[in-house]
Amino acid sequence: MVTGNSQIWSPWTIEDIHTKADLGRYRIRGLSTFQKVTHFDDLTFLSTGLTRFPLEGYKEKCNTSTVIGHRFAEQPLEIETPIYITGMSYGALSKSAKVALGKAAAMVGTATCTGDGGMLAEERQASEKLIYQVLPSRYGLNPHHMATADAIEICVGQGAKPGTGGLLMGVKVLDHIAEMRDLPSGIDQRSPTRHPDWLGPDDLGMKIEQLREATDWRVPIHLKLGACRVKDDVKLAAKAGADAIKIQAYEASTITIDSKKKDFRIKKNNTWAKYNTLFSFL
Amino acid sequence: MGDLDATHLTTRQLNIRIKEMVQRGEEVRILNPQARHNLAVGILLPAKITFEGSVGYFCSSLMDGCEVEIHGNAGWALGDNLMNGKISLTGNAGASAASTIRGGEIFIGGNAGARAGISMKGGTLIINGNAGFVTGFMMQKGTIIVNGDVGEGVGDSMYEGAIYVGGEIGSLGSDAIVEEPSEDDLLWVWGSLERNGITERKPFKKIVSAKRLYQFDSLERHEKRVI
């Protein structure tokens, strides 16, 4: 491959163009984008002034405990910090990793989330608070498992790939994972992007009511969106009746994604905290 | 059998009453359901439930082991994510009937809207009339029987399972192909229809996945070196 010595285009940009031309499609990869994005070190918290009263740091404690869903849920989700470990599927991650995340979340008093592919018994046991994710694919969705969850999250979009489904490459679709997802082993699994049983925000209101009825209004119903048209999406999600709305920034992905979304997102939407009712990370 | 008149009950009140009766092992008959959404949702015990009238979205969804009869029509996502049991509908169903079901059987006496059997992961969906577009979209396992015609894009991107069509096929979806059903296939289809009161034994077309979408077909240069 000829990358040349362009003073305008970097070698990796030229290599990217060559590869896409060779493939005739966008590139697919997992875990991260090649673009420079906001890092945890860049997080800035708004401090105090006239609208918020400061604490005396040497003698007063900052209480970060958060209660989500007390408006409707009999048992709202109570976590010690407004940061939780977001959904990453058993399949994208191993069983050990899922259990480790559950234990770590429990140690710091927060929650973790099942992700795509259903709930592992070991994950449920390790996690003090476990959020059950309802995704467009519904891989492994089981109402018996849903009944044991501490909250339910309808995933409309992920920060890394809003508006697209996902791929779990065949090397990761091992026998047990395939069995849980009702798929043949070893195939390159495609996840759909649209939910199978509802389309627009009016339907979503009915879907939320369905999940409330299924769980006897016991736990809160969250809604996760990739950060796109945040202002309007949040209005519609709130109107549909979600207890919490999570806006996910575009770094996140454990599953393989198409790189066009990651590399060409408009940066002004990449805001960590501006619209968040709850941080969602990883 | 205990009767519940839905006229003056909220959906929440009605579902609580249904669950209480199911837990006591009683049969439940719901009068005047008024096409309300989310009736008999999340019932995970064996039970017999009858609706005397039409129901709305998500009726009998997230359910395991119940036997449900609906004397009327149903809105979207009838029996969504059914795990096991049987749902019988005398009239027509809206879009996404039997979405993501993992087991059991859903019988629709009339027609079904678009996306019937979408993302099915098991079980059987039987439609006595016609079915709309992209029936069996991304179906993973299980069987769909359409006694009448199906619309455009049937079986689009399906992984496994089979769709049997007694009438005309609007068009095949991506990666769906028609293959000749075996004698055993036809006996099974006819038997399934007979169980639901349909005795006519007509020929059926069988639609399955060509499995061309199982593997991503193009790799990058460096991927080709390692795979």
Short mmCIF file of C-alpha atoms in Angstrom, two decimals:
data_model
loop_
_atom_site.label_atom_id
_atom_site.label_comp_id
_atom_site.label_asym_id
_atom_site.label_seq_id
_atom_site.Cartn_x
_atom_site.Cartn_y
_atom_site.Cartn_z
CA MET A 1 0.00 0.00 0.00
CA VAL A 2 1.27 3.47 -0.88
CA THR A 3 0.67 5.99 1.85
CA GLY A 4 2.86 8.76 0.46
CA ASN A 5 4.18 11.78 2.27
CA SER A 6 1.31 14.18 2.06
CA GLN A 7 1.57 17.34 4.14
CA ILE A 8 -2.22 17.57 4.22
CA TRP A 9 -3.32 13.99 4.87
CA SER A 10 -1.83 11.87 7.61
CA PRO A 11 -0.64 8.33 6.73
CA TRP A 12 -3.51 6.75 8.67
CA THR A 13 -6.08 8.91 6.85
CA ILE A 14 -4.69 7.80 3.51
CA GLU A 15 -4.60 4.19 4.69
CA ASP A 16 -8.22 4.51 5.80
CA ILE A 17 -9.28 5.82 2.38
CA HIS A 18 -7.38 3.04 0.62
CA THR A 19 -8.93 0.38 2.82
CA LYS A 20 -12.48 1.67 2.29
CA ALA A 21 -11.90 1.84 -1.46
CA ASP A 22 -10.62 -1.72 -1.37
CA LEU A 23 -13.57 -3.00 0.68
CA GLY A 24 -16.25 -0.99 -1.06
CA ARG A 25 -17.91 -0.34 2.30
CA TYR A 26 -17.35 1.31 5.65
CA ARG A 27 -14.89 -0.30 8.03
CA ILE A 28 -15.99 -2.31 11.03
CA ARG A 29 -14.21 -2.46 14.34
CA GLY A 30 -14.82 -2.74 18.06
CA LEU A 31 -13.91 -1.02 21.31
CA SER A 32 -12.95 2.46 20.19
CA THR A 33 -12.77 5.06 17.50
CA PHE A 34 -9.52 6.40 16.08
CA GLN A 35 -10.75 9.91 16.68
CA LYS A 36 -9.63 11.85 19.71
CA VAL A 37 -12.58 12.08 22.06
CA THR A 38 -13.32 13.41 25.50
CA HIS A 39 -11.60 11.46 28.24
CA PHE A 40 -12.54 11.00 31.89
CA ASP A 41 -9.69 13.35 32.73
CA ASP A 42 -11.61 16.05 30.88
CA LEU A 43 -14.68 15.76 33.08
CA THR A 44 -15.44 19.09 34.69
CA PHE A 45 -18.01 19.43 37.43
CA LEU A 46 -19.92 22.64 37.83
CA SER A 47 -19.04 24.04 41.22
CA THR A 48 -20.95 26.38 43.46
CA GLY A 49 -21.88 30.03 43.31
CA LEU A 50 -25.22 31.62 44.03
CA THR A 51 -27.40 28.81 42.71
CA ARG A 52 -25.70 26.07 44.73
CA PHE A 53 -24.30 26.35 48.26
CA PRO A 54 -20.72 25.15 48.84
CA LEU A 55 -19.76 22.55 51.43
CA GLU A 56 -16.98 22.94 53.94
CA GLY A 57 -14.75 20.20 52.59
CA TYR A 58 -12.91 19.47 55.84
CA LYS A 59 -16.02 18.72 57.89
CA GLU A 60 -19.02 18.22 55.60
CA LYS A 61 -19.70 15.20 53.41
CA CYS A 62 -20.92 15.38 49.86
CA ASN A 63 -23.86 13.04 49.53
CA THR A 64 -23.89 11.56 46.02
CA SER A 65 -26.60 8.97 46.60
CA THR A 66 -29.21 8.99 43.90
CA VAL A 67 -32.76 7.68 43.78
CA ILE A 68 -34.25 6.96 40.38
CA GLY A 69 -37.88 6.25 39.70
CA HIS A 70 -39.66 7.18 42.92
CA ARG A 71 -42.50 8.81 40.96
CA PHE A 72 -44.03 5.49 39.85
CA ALA A 73 -41.92 2.54 41.02
CA GLU A 74 -42.64 0.84 44.34
CA GLN A 75 -38.93 0.10 44.69
CA PRO A 76 -36.97 2.90 43.01
CA LEU A 77 -33.32 2.29 42.17
CA GLU A 78 -31.12 3.65 44.94
CA ILE A 79 -27.42 3.95 44.14
CA GLU A 80 -24.58 5.60 46.04
CA THR A 81 -23.31 7.58 43.08
CA PRO A 82 -24.95 8.86 39.91
CA ILE A 83 -22.52 6.77 37.85
CA TYR A 84 -23.28 3.20 36.92
CA ILE A 85 -21.71 0.60 34.67
CA THR A 86 -23.72 0.50 31.51
CA GLY A 87 -24.89 -2.51 29.55
CA MET A 88 -22.23 -4.71 27.97
CA SER A 89 -23.43 -8.06 26.78
CA TYR A 90 -22.41 -11.52 27.82
CA GLY A 91 -20.91 -12.36 24.47
CA ALA A 92 -19.07 -9.12 23.91
CA LEU A 93 -17.63 -9.79 27.40
CA SER A 94 -16.89 -13.11 29.06
CA LYS A 95 -18.77 -14.51 32.04
CA SER A 96 -15.83 -13.67 34.31
CA ALA A 97 -15.82 -10.06 33.16
CA LYS A 98 -19.57 -9.75 33.69
CA VAL A 99 -19.28 -11.17 37.21
CA ALA A 100 -16.31 -8.90 37.96
CA LEU A 101 -18.26 -5.83 36.87
CA GLY A 102 -21.18 -6.89 39.04
CA LYS A 103 -18.93 -7.32 42.07
CA ALA A 104 -17.14 -4.02 41.45
CA ALA A 105 -20.41 -2.15 41.07
CA ALA A 106 -21.74 -3.71 44.27
CA MET A 107 -18.57 -2.69 46.15
CA VAL A 108 -19.07 0.98 45.32
CA GLY A 109 -22.82 0.88 45.84
CA THR A 110 -23.91 1.29 42.28
CA ALA A 111 -25.54 -0.77 39.56
CA THR A 112 -24.49 -2.66 36.48
CA CYS A 113 -26.55 -3.62 33.48
CA THR A 114 -27.09 -6.85 31.55
CA GLY A 115 -26.68 -5.55 28.01
CA ASP A 116 -27.68 -7.60 24.98
CA GLY A 117 -28.01 -11.36 25.18
CA GLY A 118 -29.87 -11.84 28.43
CA MET A 119 -29.04 -12.23 32.11
CA LEU A 120 -26.48 -14.64 33.51
CA ALA A 121 -27.36 -16.27 36.84
CA GLU A 122 -23.80 -15.58 38.03
CA GLU A 123 -24.12 -11.94 37.03
CA ARG A 124 -27.38 -11.59 38.95
CA GLN A 125 -25.80 -13.17 42.00
CA ALA A 126 -22.72 -10.91 41.87
CA SER A 127 -24.62 -7.67 41.32
CA GLU A 128 -26.35 -5.99 44.20
CA LYS A 129 -28.26 -3.78 41.75
CA LEU A 130 -28.78 -5.09 38.26
CA ILE A 131 -30.54 -3.26 35.45
CA TYR A 132 -32.21 -5.46 32.84
CA GLN A 133 -31.79 -4.13 29.35
CA VAL A 134 -34.50 -4.47 26.68
CA LEU A 135 -32.89 -4.04 23.28
CA PRO A 136 -34.21 -4.23 19.72
CA SER A 137 -32.76 -7.72 19.26
CA ARG A 138 -34.40 -9.13 22.43
CA TYR A 139 -31.68 -11.76 22.50
CA GLY A 140 -32.19 -13.85 25.62
CA LEU A 141 -35.11 -11.76 26.87
CA ASN A 142 -36.83 -13.74 29.59
CA PRO A 143 -39.70 -12.38 31.72
CA HIS A 144 -38.62 -14.61 34.62
CA HIS A 145 -35.24 -12.84 34.63
CA MET A 146 -36.91 -9.46 34.17
CA ALA A 147 -38.88 -10.11 37.36
CA THR A 148 -35.62 -10.27 39.34
CA ALA A 149 -34.21 -6.98 38.03
CA ASP A 150 -33.80 -3.78 40.03
CA ALA A 151 -34.65 -1.59 37.05
CA ILE A 152 -35.41 -2.01 33.37
CA GLU A 153 -33.71 -0.08 30.62
CA ILE A 154 -35.12 0.26 27.13
CA CYS A 155 -32.15 0.77 24.83
CA VAL A 156 -33.14 2.95 21.90
CA GLY A 157 -29.61 3.75 20.84
CA GLN A 158 -26.02 3.46 21.98
CA GLY A 159 -23.65 6.37 22.05
CA ALA A 160 -21.20 4.72 19.68
CA LYS A 161 -23.75 3.77 17.09
CA PRO A 162 -27.11 5.47 17.39
CA GLY A 163 -29.39 4.54 14.55
CA THR A 164 -27.55 1.35 13.69
CA GLY A 165 -27.65 -2.18 14.96
CA GLY A 166 -24.53 -4.06 15.90
CA LEU A 167 -22.46 -7.01 14.91
CA LEU A 168 -21.05 -9.70 17.14
CA MET A 169 -18.43 -11.41 15.05
CA GLY A 170 -18.68 -15.17 14.71
CA VAL A 171 -15.55 -15.91 16.72
CA LYS A 172 -17.41 -14.60 19.78
CA VAL A 173 -20.69 -16.43 19.13
CA LEU A 174 -19.67 -19.49 21.13
CA ASP A 175 -22.06 -22.37 21.85
CA HIS A 176 -23.41 -21.06 25.16
CA ILE A 177 -23.78 -17.53 23.85
CA ALA A 178 -25.52 -18.79 20.72
CA GLU A 179 -27.86 -20.92 22.84
CA MET A 180 -28.80 -17.97 25.04
CA ARG A 181 -29.50 -15.87 21.94
CA ASP A 182 -31.32 -18.64 20.00
CA LEU A 183 -28.81 -18.34 17.16
CA PRO A 184 -26.60 -20.80 15.29
CA SER A 185 -23.07 -20.97 16.75
CA GLY A 186 -20.27 -19.20 14.96
CA ILE A 187 -22.32 -16.88 12.76
CA ASP A 188 -21.61 -13.16 12.48
CA GLN A 189 -24.58 -12.03 14.54
CA ARG A 190 -26.48 -8.98 13.34
CA SER A 191 -28.45 -6.96 15.86
CA PRO A 192 -31.37 -4.97 14.50
CA THR A 193 -31.58 -1.26 15.11
CA ARG A 194 -35.36 -0.89 15.41
CA HIS A 195 -37.45 -2.43 18.14
CA PRO A 196 -39.69 -5.19 16.79
CA ASP A 197 -42.88 -4.23 18.58
CA TRP A 198 -42.98 -0.43 18.64
CA LEU A 199 -41.86 2.34 16.32
CA GLY A 200 -42.46 5.93 17.43
CA PRO A 201 -42.72 7.76 20.76
CA ASP A 202 -46.47 7.16 21.08
CA ASP A 203 -45.90 3.41 20.84
CA LEU A 204 -43.07 3.78 23.31
CA GLY A 205 -45.51 5.01 25.95
CA MET A 206 -47.44 1.77 25.56
CA LYS A 207 -44.22 -0.25 25.68
CA ILE A 208 -43.25 1.42 28.93
CA GLU A 209 -46.67 0.62 30.37
CA GLN A 210 -46.23 -3.01 29.24
CA LEU A 211 -42.96 -3.32 31.16
CA ARG A 212 -44.50 -1.67 34.21
CA GLU A 213 -47.41 -4.10 34.15
CA ALA A 214 -45.08 -7.05 33.61
CA THR A 215 -43.15 -6.07 36.73
CA ASP A 216 -46.22 -4.91 38.70
CA TRP A 217 -44.94 -1.30 38.76
CA ARG A 218 -42.23 -2.45 41.16
CA VAL A 219 -39.09 -1.14 39.41
CA PRO A 220 -38.30 2.01 37.39
CA ILE A 221 -38.15 2.02 33.59
CA HIS A 222 -35.13 3.79 32.11
CA LEU A 223 -34.58 4.83 28.53
CA LYS A 224 -31.15 5.01 26.91
CA LEU A 225 -30.44 7.19 23.90
CA GLY A 226 -27.33 7.92 21.91
CA ALA A 227 -26.64 11.65 21.93
CA CYS A 228 -28.15 12.91 18.68
CA ARG A 229 -31.10 15.30 18.71
CA VAL A 230 -30.89 15.42 22.47
CA LYS A 231 -33.32 18.23 23.26
CA ASP A 232 -36.22 16.81 21.26
CA ASP A 233 -35.45 13.16 22.02
CA VAL A 234 -35.48 13.87 25.75
CA LYS A 235 -38.81 15.68 25.49
CA LEU A 236 -40.35 12.70 23.70
CA ALA A 237 -38.84 10.20 26.12
CA ALA A 238 -40.19 12.17 29.08
CA LYS A 239 -43.63 12.38 27.47
CA ALA A 240 -43.58 8.61 26.94
CA GLY A 241 -43.23 8.23 30.70
CA ALA A 242 -39.65 7.05 31.26
CA ASP A 243 -38.43 7.32 34.86
CA ALA A 244 -34.87 8.14 33.82
CA ILE A 245 -33.38 9.18 30.51
CA LYS A 246 -29.76 8.28 29.83
CA ILE A 247 -27.85 10.09 27.15
CA GLN A 248 -24.79 8.18 26.08
CA ALA A 249 -21.74 9.84 24.60
CA TYR A 250 -20.13 8.31 21.57
CA GLU A 251 -17.06 6.64 22.99
CA ALA A 252 -19.03 3.65 24.16
CA SER A 253 -18.95 0.29 22.47
CA THR A 254 -17.95 -3.24 23.24
CA ILE A 255 -19.69 -4.68 20.21
CA THR A 256 -18.32 -4.27 16.72
CA ILE A 257 -19.67 -1.21 14.98
CA ASP A 258 -19.48 0.47 11.65
CA SER A 259 -16.79 3.06 11.87
CA LYS A 260 -18.58 5.70 9.82
CA LYS A 261 -20.75 6.54 12.80
CA LYS A 262 -17.83 6.77 15.16
CA ASP A 263 -15.56 8.80 12.97
CA PHE A 264 -18.00 11.30 11.53
CA ARG A 265 -20.17 12.27 14.49
CA ILE A 266 -20.65 15.97 15.02
CA LYS A 267 -18.57 16.88 17.98
CA LYS A 268 -20.88 19.40 19.57
CA ASN A 269 -23.18 16.52 20.54
CA ASN A 270 -20.39 14.86 22.44
CA THR A 271 -21.27 16.41 25.75
CA TRP A 272 -20.80 14.39 28.86
CA ALA A 273 -22.96 16.12 31.33
CA LYS A 274 -24.90 18.88 29.71
CA TYR A 275 -28.16 17.01 29.30
CA ASN A 276 -27.58 14.01 31.49
CA THR A 277 -30.04 12.97 34.12
CA LEU A 278 -27.68 10.10 34.83
CA PHE A 279 -24.16 9.48 33.65
CA SER A 280 -23.76 6.41 31.54
CA PHE A 281 -20.27 5.36 30.66
CA LEU A 282 -18.06 2.67 29.08
CA MET B 1 -64.68 -19.46 35.90
CA GLY B 2 -64.68 -15.94 37.28
CA ASP B 3 -65.88 -12.95 35.26
CA LEU B 4 -64.17 -9.57 35.33
CA ASP B 5 -65.97 -6.63 33.77
CA ALA B 6 -63.30 -4.21 32.55
CA THR B 7 -65.74 -1.34 32.03
CA HIS B 8 -65.02 0.47 35.29
CA LEU B 9 -61.54 -0.86 36.03
CA THR B 10 -58.25 0.76 35.11
CA THR B 11 -55.69 -1.37 33.27
CA ARG B 12 -53.70 -1.65 36.49
CA GLN B 13 -56.72 -2.72 38.52
CA LEU B 14 -57.72 -5.23 35.87
CA ASN B 15 -54.26 -6.79 35.63
CA ILE B 16 -54.01 -7.04 39.43
CA ARG B 17 -57.37 -8.85 39.54
CA ILE B 18 -56.33 -11.18 36.70
CA LYS B 19 -53.08 -12.08 38.47
CA GLU B 20 -54.88 -12.65 41.78
CA MET B 21 -57.35 -15.02 40.14
CA VAL B 22 -54.58 -16.83 38.26
CA GLN B 23 -52.66 -17.32 41.51
CA ARG B 24 -55.77 -18.87 43.05
CA GLY B 25 -55.92 -21.24 40.08
CA GLU B 26 -59.18 -19.80 38.74
CA GLU B 27 -60.12 -19.47 35.10
CA VAL B 28 -60.63 -15.83 34.12
CA ARG B 29 -63.09 -14.33 31.65
CA ILE B 30 -62.72 -10.63 30.87
CA LEU B 31 -65.82 -8.82 29.63
CA ASN B 32 -65.71 -5.50 27.77
CA PRO B 33 -61.92 -5.22 27.34
CA GLN B 34 -62.58 -2.17 25.12
CA ALA B 35 -59.45 -2.75 23.01
CA ARG B 36 -57.34 -1.58 25.92
CA HIS B 37 -53.57 -1.97 25.74
CA ASN B 38 -51.39 -4.18 27.96
CA LEU B 39 -53.99 -6.61 29.24
CA ALA B 40 -52.86 -9.87 30.87
CA VAL B 41 -49.18 -8.94 30.66
CA GLY B 42 -46.38 -10.80 32.45
CA ILE B 43 -48.37 -13.79 33.72
CA LEU B 44 -45.89 -16.56 34.44
CA LEU B 45 -48.21 -19.26 35.79
CA PRO B 46 -50.40 -21.77 33.93
CA ALA B 47 -53.89 -20.30 33.55
CA LYS B 48 -56.90 -20.10 31.29
CA ILE B 49 -57.90 -16.56 30.29
CA THR B 50 -60.65 -15.53 27.87
CA PHE B 51 -61.30 -12.06 26.47
CA GLU B 52 -64.85 -11.38 25.27
CA GLY B 53 -64.05 -8.53 22.90
CA SER B 54 -61.15 -6.85 21.14
CA VAL B 55 -57.86 -6.04 22.83
CA GLY B 56 -55.18 -3.40 22.18
CA TYR B 57 -51.38 -3.48 21.98
CA PHE B 58 -49.23 -6.07 23.78
CA CYS B 59 -52.08 -8.29 24.91
CA SER B 60 -50.91 -11.49 26.62
CA SER B 61 -47.27 -10.47 26.23
CA LEU B 62 -44.25 -11.54 28.30
CA MET B 63 -46.26 -14.59 29.31
CA ASP B 64 -45.28 -18.17 30.14
CA GLY B 65 -47.57 -21.17 30.18
CA CYS B 66 -51.05 -19.65 29.83
CA GLU B 67 -53.88 -20.56 27.53
CA VAL B 68 -55.55 -17.42 26.19
CA GLU B 69 -58.59 -17.02 23.94
CA ILE B 70 -59.51 -13.67 22.46
CA HIS B 71 -62.92 -13.35 20.83
CA GLY B 72 -62.27 -10.25 18.76
CA ASN B 73 -59.36 -8.41 17.18
CA ALA B 74 -55.96 -7.50 18.65
CA GLY B 75 -53.65 -4.50 18.32
CA TRP B 76 -49.89 -4.60 17.78
CA ALA B 77 -47.52 -7.16 19.27
CA LEU B 78 -50.04 -9.78 20.32
CA GLY B 79 -48.24 -12.30 22.55
CA ASP B 80 -44.95 -10.39 22.40
CA ASN B 81 -42.08 -12.54 23.74
CA LEU B 82 -44.32 -15.49 24.64
CA MET B 83 -42.23 -18.17 26.36
CA ASN B 84 -44.75 -21.02 26.29
CA GLY B 85 -48.49 -21.61 26.17
CA LYS B 86 -51.19 -20.93 23.58
CA ILE B 87 -52.92 -17.76 22.38
CA SER B 88 -55.92 -18.00 20.04
CA LEU B 89 -57.41 -14.95 18.37
CA THR B 90 -60.62 -15.20 16.40
CA GLY B 91 -60.24 -11.92 14.47
CA ASN B 92 -57.43 -9.89 12.92
CA ALA B 93 -54.13 -8.89 14.53
CA GLY B 94 -52.23 -5.63 14.05
CA ALA B 95 -48.52 -5.34 13.26
CA SER B 96 -45.76 -7.35 14.90
CA ALA B 97 -47.96 -10.24 16.06
CA ALA B 98 -45.90 -12.86 17.90
CA SER B 99 -42.85 -10.59 17.97
CA THR B 100 -39.76 -12.29 19.48
CA ILE B 101 -41.71 -15.28 20.82
CA ARG B 102 -39.47 -18.01 22.21
CA GLY B 103 -41.98 -20.83 22.46
CA GLY B 104 -45.65 -21.76 22.53
CA GLU B 105 -48.22 -21.23 19.79
CA ILE B 106 -50.17 -18.21 18.57
CA PHE B 107 -53.14 -18.74 16.28
CA ILE B 108 -54.70 -15.82 14.41
CA GLY B 109 -58.07 -16.64 12.89
CA GLY B 110 -58.12 -13.65 10.55
CA ASN B 111 -55.34 -11.60 8.96
CA ALA B 112 -52.12 -10.29 10.49
CA GLY B 113 -50.49 -6.92 9.81
CA ALA B 114 -46.88 -6.21 8.91
CA ARG B 115 -43.87 -7.86 10.57
CA ALA B 116 -45.75 -10.88 11.95
CA GLY B 117 -43.28 -13.19 13.66
CA ILE B 118 -40.51 -10.58 13.65
CA SER B 119 -37.36 -11.84 15.42
CA MET B 120 -39.11 -15.07 16.42
CA LYS B 121 -36.81 -17.25 18.52
CA GLY B 122 -38.97 -20.35 18.68
CA GLY B 123 -42.57 -21.50 18.86
CA THR B 124 -45.25 -21.46 16.17
CA LEU B 125 -47.30 -18.68 14.63
CA ILE B 126 -50.33 -19.71 12.57
CA ILE B 127 -52.22 -17.13 10.51
CA ASN B 128 -55.39 -18.39 8.90
CA GLY B 129 -55.78 -15.36 6.61
CA ASN B 130 -53.19 -13.15 4.97
CA ALA B 131 -50.03 -11.63 6.46
CA GLY B 132 -48.50 -8.23 5.71
CA PHE B 133 -45.04 -7.16 4.61
CA VAL B 134 -41.75 -8.52 6.02
CA THR B 135 -43.44 -11.42 7.75
CA GLY B 136 -40.75 -13.34 9.66
CA PHE B 137 -38.21 -10.50 9.48
CA MET B 138 -34.94 -11.59 11.16
CA MET B 139 -36.67 -14.74 12.38
CA GLN B 140 -34.22 -16.92 14.30
CA LYS B 141 -36.07 -20.15 14.98
CA GLY B 142 -39.59 -21.56 15.02
CA THR B 143 -42.29 -21.87 12.39
CA ILE B 144 -44.76 -19.51 10.74
CA ILE B 145 -47.73 -20.89 8.81
CA VAL B 146 -49.73 -18.47 6.64
CA ASN B 147 -52.78 -20.11 5.17
CA GLY B 148 -53.44 -17.15 2.86
CA ASP B 149 -51.10 -14.75 1.06
CA VAL B 150 -48.02 -12.95 2.38
CA GLY B 151 -46.88 -9.46 1.42
CA GLU B 152 -43.53 -8.12 0.27
CA GLY B 153 -40.19 -9.16 1.73
CA VAL B 154 -41.23 -12.35 3.49
CA GLY B 155 -38.47 -14.00 5.54
CA ASP B 156 -36.11 -11.07 5.14
CA SER B 157 -32.74 -11.77 6.80
CA MET B 158 -34.05 -14.84 8.61
CA TYR B 159 -31.48 -17.05 10.33
CA GLU B 160 -33.26 -20.38 10.83
CA GLY B 161 -36.81 -21.72 11.08
CA ALA B 162 -39.36 -22.04 8.29
CA ILE B 163 -42.28 -20.07 6.87
CA TYR B 164 -45.03 -22.03 5.12
CA VAL B 165 -47.34 -20.11 2.78
CA GLY B 166 -50.56 -21.55 1.39
CA GLY B 167 -51.36 -18.61 -0.90
CA GLU B 168 -49.36 -16.16 -2.98
CA ILE B 169 -45.97 -14.72 -2.00
CA GLY B 170 -45.66 -10.95 -2.61
CA SER B 171 -41.89 -11.17 -2.79
CA LEU B 172 -39.04 -12.83 -0.94
CA GLY B 173 -36.94 -10.81 1.47
CA SER B 174 -33.19 -10.58 1.47
CA ASP B 175 -31.55 -14.03 1.69
CA ALA B 176 -34.89 -15.90 1.75
CA ILE B 177 -35.45 -18.77 -0.68
CA VAL B 178 -38.31 -21.12 -1.51
CA GLU B 179 -37.63 -24.82 -1.17
CA GLU B 180 -39.80 -27.86 -1.70
CA PRO B 181 -41.47 -28.97 1.55
CA SER B 182 -41.04 -32.62 2.46
CA GLU B 183 -43.99 -34.91 3.10
CA ASP B 184 -43.24 -34.73 6.81
CA ASP B 185 -43.23 -30.93 6.59
CA LEU B 186 -46.67 -30.91 4.98
CA LEU B 187 -48.08 -33.43 7.45
CA TRP B 188 -46.86 -31.27 10.30
CA VAL B 189 -48.36 -28.10 8.77
CA TRP B 190 -51.71 -29.75 8.06
CA GLY B 191 -51.76 -31.25 11.56
CA SER B 192 -51.05 -27.84 13.11
CA LEU B 193 -53.89 -26.30 11.11
CA GLU B 194 -56.27 -29.13 11.98
CA ARG B 195 -55.64 -28.59 15.68
CA ASN B 196 -56.98 -25.08 15.12
CA GLY B 197 -60.06 -26.19 13.17
CA ILE B 198 -58.74 -25.78 9.59
CA THR B 199 -59.19 -29.06 7.75
CA GLU B 200 -58.41 -28.11 4.14
CA ARG B 201 -55.19 -29.84 3.03
CA LYS B 202 -53.68 -27.62 0.38
CA PRO B 203 -50.10 -27.45 -0.88
CA PHE B 204 -47.75 -25.08 0.92
CA LYS B 205 -44.58 -23.29 -0.17
CA LYS B 206 -41.69 -23.45 2.29
CA ILE B 207 -39.44 -20.42 2.80
CA VAL B 208 -36.10 -20.77 4.53
CA SER B 209 -32.82 -18.88 4.86
CA ALA B 210 -30.22 -19.25 2.13
CA LYS B 211 -27.66 -18.58 4.90
CA ARG B 212 -25.66 -16.22 2.71
CA LEU B 213 -25.70 -13.61 5.50
CA TYR B 214 -24.21 -15.94 8.11
CA GLN B 215 -20.70 -14.63 7.65
CA PHE B 216 -19.45 -11.19 6.76
CA ASP B 217 -18.23 -11.64 3.22
CA SER B 218 -15.41 -9.12 2.90
CA LEU B 219 -12.36 -8.63 5.07
CA GLU B 220 -9.69 -5.96 5.29
CA ARG B 221 -6.19 -6.80 4.11
CA HIS B 222 -4.77 -7.21 7.61
CA GLU B 223 -7.79 -9.31 8.64
CA LYS B 224 -7.18 -11.65 5.71
CA ARG B 225 -3.67 -12.17 7.00
CA VAL B 226 -4.84 -13.35 10.43
CA ILE B 227 -8.03 -15.28 9.58
#
